[in-house]
CSV table of N, CA and C in Angstrom, one decimal:
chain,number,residue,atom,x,y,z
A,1,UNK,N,-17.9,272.6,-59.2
A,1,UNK,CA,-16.8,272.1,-58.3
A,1,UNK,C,-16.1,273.3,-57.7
A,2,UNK,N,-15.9,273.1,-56.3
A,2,UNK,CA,-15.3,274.4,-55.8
A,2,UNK,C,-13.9,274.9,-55.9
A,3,UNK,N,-13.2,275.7,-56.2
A,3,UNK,CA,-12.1,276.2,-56.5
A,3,UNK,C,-11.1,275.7,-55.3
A,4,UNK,N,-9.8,275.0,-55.9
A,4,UNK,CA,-8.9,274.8,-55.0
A,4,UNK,C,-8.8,275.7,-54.4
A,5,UNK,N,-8.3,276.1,-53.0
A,5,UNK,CA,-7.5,277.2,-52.4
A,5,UNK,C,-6.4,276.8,-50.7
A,6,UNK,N,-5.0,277.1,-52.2
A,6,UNK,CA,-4.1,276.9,-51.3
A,6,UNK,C,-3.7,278.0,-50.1
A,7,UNK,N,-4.3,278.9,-50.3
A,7,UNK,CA,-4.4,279.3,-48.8
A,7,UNK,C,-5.0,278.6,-47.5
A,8,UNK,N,-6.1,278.5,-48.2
A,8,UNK,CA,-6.7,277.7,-47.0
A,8,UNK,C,-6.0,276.4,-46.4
A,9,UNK,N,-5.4,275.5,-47.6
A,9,UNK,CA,-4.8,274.3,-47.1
A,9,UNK,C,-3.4,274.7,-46.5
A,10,UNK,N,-2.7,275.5,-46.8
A,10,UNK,CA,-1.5,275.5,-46.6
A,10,UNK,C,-0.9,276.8,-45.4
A,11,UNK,N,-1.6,277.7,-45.4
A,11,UNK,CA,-1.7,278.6,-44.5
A,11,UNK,C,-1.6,277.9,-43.2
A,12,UNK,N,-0.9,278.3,-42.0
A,12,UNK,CA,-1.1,277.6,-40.6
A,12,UNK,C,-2.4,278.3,-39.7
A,13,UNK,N,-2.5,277.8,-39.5
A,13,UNK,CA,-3.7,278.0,-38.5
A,13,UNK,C,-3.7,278.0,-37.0
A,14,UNK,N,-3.9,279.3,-36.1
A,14,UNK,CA,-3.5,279.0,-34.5
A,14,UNK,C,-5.0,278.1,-34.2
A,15,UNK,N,-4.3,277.1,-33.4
A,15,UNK,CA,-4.9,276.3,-33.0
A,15,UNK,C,-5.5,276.5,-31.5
A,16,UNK,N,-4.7,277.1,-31.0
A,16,UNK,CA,-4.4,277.1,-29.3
A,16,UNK,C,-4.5,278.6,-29.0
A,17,UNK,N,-4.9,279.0,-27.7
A,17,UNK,CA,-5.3,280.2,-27.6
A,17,UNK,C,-4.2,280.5,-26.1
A,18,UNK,N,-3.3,280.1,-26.6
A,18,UNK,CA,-1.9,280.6,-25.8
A,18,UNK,C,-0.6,281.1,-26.3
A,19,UNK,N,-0.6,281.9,-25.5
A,19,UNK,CA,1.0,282.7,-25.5
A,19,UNK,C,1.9,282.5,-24.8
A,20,UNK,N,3.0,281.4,-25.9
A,20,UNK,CA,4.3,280.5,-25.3
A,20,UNK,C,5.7,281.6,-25.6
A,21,UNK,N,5.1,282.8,-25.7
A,21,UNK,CA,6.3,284.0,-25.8
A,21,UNK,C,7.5,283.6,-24.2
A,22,UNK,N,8.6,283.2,-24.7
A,22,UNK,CA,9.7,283.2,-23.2
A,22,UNK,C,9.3,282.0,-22.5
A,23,UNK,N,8.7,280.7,-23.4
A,23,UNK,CA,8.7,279.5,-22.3
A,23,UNK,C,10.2,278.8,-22.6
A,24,UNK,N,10.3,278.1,-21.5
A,24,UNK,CA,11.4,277.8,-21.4
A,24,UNK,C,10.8,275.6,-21.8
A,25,UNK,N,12.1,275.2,-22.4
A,25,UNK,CA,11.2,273.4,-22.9
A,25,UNK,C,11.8,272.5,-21.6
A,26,UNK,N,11.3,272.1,-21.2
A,26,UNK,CA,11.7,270.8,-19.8
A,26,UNK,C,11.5,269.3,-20.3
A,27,UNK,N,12.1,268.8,-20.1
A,27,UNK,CA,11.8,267.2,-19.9
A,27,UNK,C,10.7,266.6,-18.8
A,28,UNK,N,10.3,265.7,-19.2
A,28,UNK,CA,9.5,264.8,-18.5
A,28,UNK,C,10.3,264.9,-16.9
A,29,UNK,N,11.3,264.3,-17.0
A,29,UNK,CA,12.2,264.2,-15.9
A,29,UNK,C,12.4,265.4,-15.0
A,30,UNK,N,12.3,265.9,-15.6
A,30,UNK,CA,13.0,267.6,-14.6
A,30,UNK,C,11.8,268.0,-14.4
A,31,UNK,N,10.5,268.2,-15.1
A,31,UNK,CA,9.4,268.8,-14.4
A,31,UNK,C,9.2,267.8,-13.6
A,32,UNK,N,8.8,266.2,-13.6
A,32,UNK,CA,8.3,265.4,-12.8
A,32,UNK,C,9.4,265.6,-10.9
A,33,UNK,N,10.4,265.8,-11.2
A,33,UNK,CA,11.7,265.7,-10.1
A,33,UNK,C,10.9,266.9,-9.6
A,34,UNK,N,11.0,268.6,-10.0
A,34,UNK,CA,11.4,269.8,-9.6
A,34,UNK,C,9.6,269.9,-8.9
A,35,UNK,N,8.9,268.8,-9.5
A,35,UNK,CA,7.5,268.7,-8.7
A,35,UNK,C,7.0,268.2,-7.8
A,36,UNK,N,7.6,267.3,-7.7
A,36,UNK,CA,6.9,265.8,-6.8
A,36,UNK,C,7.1,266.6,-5.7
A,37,UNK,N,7.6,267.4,-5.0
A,37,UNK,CA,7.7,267.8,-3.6
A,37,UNK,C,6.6,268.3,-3.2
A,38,UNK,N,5.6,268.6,-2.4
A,38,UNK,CA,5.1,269.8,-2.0
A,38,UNK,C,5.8,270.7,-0.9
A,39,UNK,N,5.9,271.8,-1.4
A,39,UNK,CA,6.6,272.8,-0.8
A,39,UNK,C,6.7,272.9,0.5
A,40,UNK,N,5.4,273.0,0.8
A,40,UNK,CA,4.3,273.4,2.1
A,40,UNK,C,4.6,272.3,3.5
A,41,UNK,N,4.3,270.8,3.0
A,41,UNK,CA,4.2,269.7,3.8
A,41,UNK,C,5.1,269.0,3.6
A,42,UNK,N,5.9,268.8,2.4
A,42,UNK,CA,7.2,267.7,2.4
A,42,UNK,C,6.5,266.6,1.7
A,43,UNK,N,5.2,266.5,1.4
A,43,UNK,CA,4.8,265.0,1.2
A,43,UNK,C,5.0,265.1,-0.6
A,44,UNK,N,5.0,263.7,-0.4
A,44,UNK,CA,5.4,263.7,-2.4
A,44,UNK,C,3.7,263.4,-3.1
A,45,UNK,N,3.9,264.8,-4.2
A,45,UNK,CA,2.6,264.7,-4.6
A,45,UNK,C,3.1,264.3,-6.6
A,46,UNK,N,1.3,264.1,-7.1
A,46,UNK,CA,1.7,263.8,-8.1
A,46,UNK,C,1.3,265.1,-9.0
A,47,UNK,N,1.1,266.4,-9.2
A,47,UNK,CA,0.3,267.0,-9.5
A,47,UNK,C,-0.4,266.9,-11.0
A,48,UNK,N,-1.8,267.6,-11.8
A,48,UNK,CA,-2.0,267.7,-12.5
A,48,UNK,C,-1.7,268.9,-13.3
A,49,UNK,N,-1.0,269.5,-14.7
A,49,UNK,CA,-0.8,269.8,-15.0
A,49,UNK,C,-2.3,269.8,-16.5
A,50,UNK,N,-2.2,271.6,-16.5
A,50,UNK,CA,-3.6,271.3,-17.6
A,50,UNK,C,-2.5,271.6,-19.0
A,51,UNK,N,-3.1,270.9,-19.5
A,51,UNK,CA,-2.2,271.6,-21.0
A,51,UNK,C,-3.6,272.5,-22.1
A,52,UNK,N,-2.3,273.5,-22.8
A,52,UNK,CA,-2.9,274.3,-23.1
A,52,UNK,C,-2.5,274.2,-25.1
A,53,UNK,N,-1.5,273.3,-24.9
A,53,UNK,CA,-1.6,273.6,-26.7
A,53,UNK,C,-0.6,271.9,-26.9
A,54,UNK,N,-0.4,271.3,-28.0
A,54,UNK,CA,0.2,270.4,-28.4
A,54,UNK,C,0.7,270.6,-30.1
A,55,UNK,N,2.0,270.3,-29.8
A,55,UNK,CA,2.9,270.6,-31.2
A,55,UNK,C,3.7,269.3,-31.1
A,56,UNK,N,4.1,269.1,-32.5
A,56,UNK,CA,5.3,268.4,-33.1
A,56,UNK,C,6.3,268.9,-33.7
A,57,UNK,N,7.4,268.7,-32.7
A,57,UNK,CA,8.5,269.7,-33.2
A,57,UNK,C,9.5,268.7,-34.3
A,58,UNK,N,9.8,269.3,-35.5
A,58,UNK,CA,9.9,268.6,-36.6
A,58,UNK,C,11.2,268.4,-36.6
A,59,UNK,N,12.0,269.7,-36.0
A,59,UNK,CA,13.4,270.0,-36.3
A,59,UNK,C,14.1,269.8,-35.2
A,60,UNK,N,14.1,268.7,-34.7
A,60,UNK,CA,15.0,268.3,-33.6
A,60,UNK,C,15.9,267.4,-34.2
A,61,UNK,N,16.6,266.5,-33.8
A,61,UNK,CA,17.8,265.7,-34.1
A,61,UNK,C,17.2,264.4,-34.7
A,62,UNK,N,16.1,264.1,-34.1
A,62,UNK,CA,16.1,262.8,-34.4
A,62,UNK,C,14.2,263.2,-34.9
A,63,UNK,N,13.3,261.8,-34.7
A,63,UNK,CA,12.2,261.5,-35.4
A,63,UNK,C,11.2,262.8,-34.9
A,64,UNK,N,10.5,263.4,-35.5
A,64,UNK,CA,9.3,264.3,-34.7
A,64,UNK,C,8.9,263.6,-33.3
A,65,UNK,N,8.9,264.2,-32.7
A,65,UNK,CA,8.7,264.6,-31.1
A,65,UNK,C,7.6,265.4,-30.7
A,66,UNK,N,6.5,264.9,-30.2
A,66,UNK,CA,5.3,265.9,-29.4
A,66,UNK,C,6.1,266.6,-28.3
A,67,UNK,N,5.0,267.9,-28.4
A,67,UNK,CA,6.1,269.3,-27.5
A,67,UNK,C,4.2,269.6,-26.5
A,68,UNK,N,3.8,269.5,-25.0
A,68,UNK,CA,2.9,270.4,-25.1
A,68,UNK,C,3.5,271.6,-24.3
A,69,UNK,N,2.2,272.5,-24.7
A,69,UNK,CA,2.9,273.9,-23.8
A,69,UNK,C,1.4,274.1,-22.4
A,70,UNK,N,2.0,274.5,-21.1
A,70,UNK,CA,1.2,273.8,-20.1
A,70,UNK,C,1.7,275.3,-20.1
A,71,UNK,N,1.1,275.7,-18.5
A,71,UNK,CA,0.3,277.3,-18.6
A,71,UNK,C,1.9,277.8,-18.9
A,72,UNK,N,3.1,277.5,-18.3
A,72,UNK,CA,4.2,278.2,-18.4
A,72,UNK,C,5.5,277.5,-18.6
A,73,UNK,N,5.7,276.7,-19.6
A,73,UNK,CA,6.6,276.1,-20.0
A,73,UNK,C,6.0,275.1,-21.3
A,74,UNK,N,6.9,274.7,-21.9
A,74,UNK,CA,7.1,273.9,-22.7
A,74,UNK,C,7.4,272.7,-22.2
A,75,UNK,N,6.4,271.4,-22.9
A,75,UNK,CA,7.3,270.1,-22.2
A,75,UNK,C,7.5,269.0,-23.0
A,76,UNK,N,8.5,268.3,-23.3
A,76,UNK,CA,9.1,267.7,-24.4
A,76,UNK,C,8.2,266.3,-23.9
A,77,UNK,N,7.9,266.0,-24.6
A,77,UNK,CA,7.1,264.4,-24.5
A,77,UNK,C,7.8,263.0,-25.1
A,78,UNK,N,7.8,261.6,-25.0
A,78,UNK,CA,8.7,260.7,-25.3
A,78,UNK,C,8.0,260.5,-27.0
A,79,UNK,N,9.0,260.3,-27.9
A,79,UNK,CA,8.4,259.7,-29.4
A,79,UNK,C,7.2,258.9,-29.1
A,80,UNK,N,7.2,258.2,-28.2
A,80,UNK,CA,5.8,256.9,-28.5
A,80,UNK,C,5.0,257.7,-28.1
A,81,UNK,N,4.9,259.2,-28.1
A,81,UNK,CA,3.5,260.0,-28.1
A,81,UNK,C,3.1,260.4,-29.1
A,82,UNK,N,3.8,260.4,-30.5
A,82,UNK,CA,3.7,261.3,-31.1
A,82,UNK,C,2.6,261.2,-31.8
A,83,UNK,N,1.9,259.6,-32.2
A,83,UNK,CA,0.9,259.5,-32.7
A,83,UNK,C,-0.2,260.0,-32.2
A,84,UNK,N,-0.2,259.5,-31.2
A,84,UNK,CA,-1.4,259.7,-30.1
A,84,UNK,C,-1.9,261.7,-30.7
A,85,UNK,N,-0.6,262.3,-30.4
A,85,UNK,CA,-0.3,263.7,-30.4
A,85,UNK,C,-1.1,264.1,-31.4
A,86,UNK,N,-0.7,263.1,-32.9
A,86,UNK,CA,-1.1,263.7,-33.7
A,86,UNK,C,-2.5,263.5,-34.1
A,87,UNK,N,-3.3,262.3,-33.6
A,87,UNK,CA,-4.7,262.2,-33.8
A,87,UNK,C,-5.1,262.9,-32.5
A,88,UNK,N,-4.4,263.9,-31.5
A,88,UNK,CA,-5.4,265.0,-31.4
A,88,UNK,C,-5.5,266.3,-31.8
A,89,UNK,N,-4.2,266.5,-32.9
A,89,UNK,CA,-4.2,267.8,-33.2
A,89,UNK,C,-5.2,267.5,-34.6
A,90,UNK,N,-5.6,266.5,-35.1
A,90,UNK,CA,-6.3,266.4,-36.1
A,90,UNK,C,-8.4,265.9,-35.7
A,91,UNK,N,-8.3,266.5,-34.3
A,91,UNK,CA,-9.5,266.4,-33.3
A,91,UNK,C,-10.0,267.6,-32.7
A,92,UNK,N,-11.4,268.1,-33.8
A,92,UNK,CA,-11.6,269.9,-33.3
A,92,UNK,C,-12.2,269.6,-32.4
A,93,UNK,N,-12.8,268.6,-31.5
A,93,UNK,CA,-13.6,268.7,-30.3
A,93,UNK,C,-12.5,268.4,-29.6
A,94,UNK,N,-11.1,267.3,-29.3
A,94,UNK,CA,-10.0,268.0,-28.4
A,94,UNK,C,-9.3,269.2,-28.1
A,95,UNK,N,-9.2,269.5,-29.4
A,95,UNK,CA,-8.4,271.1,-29.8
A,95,UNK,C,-9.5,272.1,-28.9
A,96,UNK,N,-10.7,271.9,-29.1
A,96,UNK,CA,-11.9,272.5,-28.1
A,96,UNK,C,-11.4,272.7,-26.4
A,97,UNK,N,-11.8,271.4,-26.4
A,97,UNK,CA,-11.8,270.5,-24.8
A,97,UNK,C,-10.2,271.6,-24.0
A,98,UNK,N,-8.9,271.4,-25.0
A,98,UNK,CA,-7.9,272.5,-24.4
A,98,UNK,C,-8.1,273.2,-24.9
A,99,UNK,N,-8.4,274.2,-25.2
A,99,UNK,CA,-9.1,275.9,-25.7
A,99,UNK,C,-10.3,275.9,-24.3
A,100,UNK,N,-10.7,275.1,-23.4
A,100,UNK,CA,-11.4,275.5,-22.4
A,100,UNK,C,-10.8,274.9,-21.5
A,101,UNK,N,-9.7,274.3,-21.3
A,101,UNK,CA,-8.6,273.9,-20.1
A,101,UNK,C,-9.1,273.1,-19.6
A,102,UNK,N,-9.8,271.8,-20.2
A,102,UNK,CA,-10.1,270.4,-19.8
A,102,UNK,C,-9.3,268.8,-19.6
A,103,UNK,N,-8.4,269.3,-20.5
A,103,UNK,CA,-7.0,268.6,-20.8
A,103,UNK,C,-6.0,269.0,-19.5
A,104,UNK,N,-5.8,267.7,-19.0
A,104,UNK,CA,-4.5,267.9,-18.1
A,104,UNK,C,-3.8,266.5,-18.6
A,105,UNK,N,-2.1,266.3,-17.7
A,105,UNK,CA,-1.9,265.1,-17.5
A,105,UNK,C,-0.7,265.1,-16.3
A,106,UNK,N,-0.4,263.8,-15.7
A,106,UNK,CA,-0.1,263.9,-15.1
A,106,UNK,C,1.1,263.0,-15.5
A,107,UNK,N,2.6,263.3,-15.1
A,107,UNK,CA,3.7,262.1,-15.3
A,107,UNK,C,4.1,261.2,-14.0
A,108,UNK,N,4.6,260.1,-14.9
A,108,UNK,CA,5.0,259.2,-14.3
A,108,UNK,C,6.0,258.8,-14.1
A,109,UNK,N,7.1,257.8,-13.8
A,109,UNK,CA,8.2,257.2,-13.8
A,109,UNK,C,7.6,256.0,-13.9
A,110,UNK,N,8.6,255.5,-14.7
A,110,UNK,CA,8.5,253.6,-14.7
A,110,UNK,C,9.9,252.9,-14.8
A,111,UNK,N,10.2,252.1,-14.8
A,111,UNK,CA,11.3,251.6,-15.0
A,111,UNK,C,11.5,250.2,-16.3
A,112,UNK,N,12.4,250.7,-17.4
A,112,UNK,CA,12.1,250.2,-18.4
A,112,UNK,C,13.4,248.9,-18.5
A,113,UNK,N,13.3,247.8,-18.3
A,113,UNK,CA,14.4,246.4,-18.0
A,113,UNK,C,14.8,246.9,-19.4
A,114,UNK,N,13.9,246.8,-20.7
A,114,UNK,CA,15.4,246.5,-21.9
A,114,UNK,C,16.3,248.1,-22.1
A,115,UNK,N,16.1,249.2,-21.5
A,115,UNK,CA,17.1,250.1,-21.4
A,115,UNK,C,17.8,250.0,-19.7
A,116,UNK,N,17.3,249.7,-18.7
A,116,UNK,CA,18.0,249.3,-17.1
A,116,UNK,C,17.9,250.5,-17.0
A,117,UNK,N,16.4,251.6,-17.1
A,117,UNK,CA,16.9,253.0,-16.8
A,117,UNK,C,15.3,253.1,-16.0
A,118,UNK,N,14.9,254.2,-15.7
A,118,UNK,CA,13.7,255.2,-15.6
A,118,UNK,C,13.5,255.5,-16.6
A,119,UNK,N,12.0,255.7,-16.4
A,119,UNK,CA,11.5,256.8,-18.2
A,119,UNK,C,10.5,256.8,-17.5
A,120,UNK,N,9.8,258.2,-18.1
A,120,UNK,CA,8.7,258.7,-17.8
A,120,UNK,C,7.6,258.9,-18.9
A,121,UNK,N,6.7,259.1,-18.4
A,121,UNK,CA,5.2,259.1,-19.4
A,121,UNK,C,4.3,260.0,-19.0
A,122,UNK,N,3.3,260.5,-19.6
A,122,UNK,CA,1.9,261.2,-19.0
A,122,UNK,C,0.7,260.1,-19.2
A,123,UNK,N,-0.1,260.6,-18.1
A,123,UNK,CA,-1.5,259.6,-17.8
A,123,UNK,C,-2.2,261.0,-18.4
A,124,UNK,N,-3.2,261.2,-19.5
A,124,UNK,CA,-4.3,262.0,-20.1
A,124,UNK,C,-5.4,262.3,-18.6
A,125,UNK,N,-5.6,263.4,-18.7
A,125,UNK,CA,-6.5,263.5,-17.2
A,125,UNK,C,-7.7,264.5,-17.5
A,126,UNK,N,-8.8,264.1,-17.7
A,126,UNK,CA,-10.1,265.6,-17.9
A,126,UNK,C,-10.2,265.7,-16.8
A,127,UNK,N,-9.8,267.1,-16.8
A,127,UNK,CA,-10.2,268.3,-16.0
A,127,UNK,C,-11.7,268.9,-16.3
């Protein structure tokens, strides 16, 4: 029988082959707003963002929350991602697929009747 080793189990492991040194965290909302413009032409675009790593940030106020980090910022994701989040950080051919910048997504607005607000989402997009 092979020898437990809590190193191995308990140790963290970099998963992601980025450096989030000085990102700043955005909302769904504020990146989707501060983007939709194109600069250039005026026309409203939707763009693709590639993501480069996915975390659950544990120590926020309320329930774990998916965080990804896209080439230069941090972006806070809504709870009803988290699962999803977490069966791909538990997926070495996803964790792959972003380690070669295949993963993007793109957000959306919807409008939700039982809050009478907007909320936003990401559509998963291979790149």
């Amino acid at each position: 029988m092979a020898k437990f080793s809590f190193s191995k189990k308990y140790n963290t492991e970099r998963l992601f082959d980025i450096d989030t040194t000085n990102f700043d965290y955005f909302s769904l909302e504020e990146k989707f707003e501060a983007d939709k413009v194109d600069v250039e032409t005026g026309e409203e675009v939707y763009p693709v963002y590639t993501v480069r790593g996915i975390y659950i940030n544990t120590k926020g106020l309320y329930d774990p929350a998916p965080v990804l980090a896209l080439d230069d910022c941090y972006l806070n994701l809504p709870a009803h991602l988290t699962d999803t989040c977490k069966e791909i950080l538990n997926d070495r051919e996803a964790i792959r697929a972003i380690n070669e910048g295949h993963c993007g997504i793109r957000i959306y607005k919807y409008y939700q009747a039982r809050y009478n607000k907007d909320c936003y989402s990401v559509e998963w997009i291979d790149i």
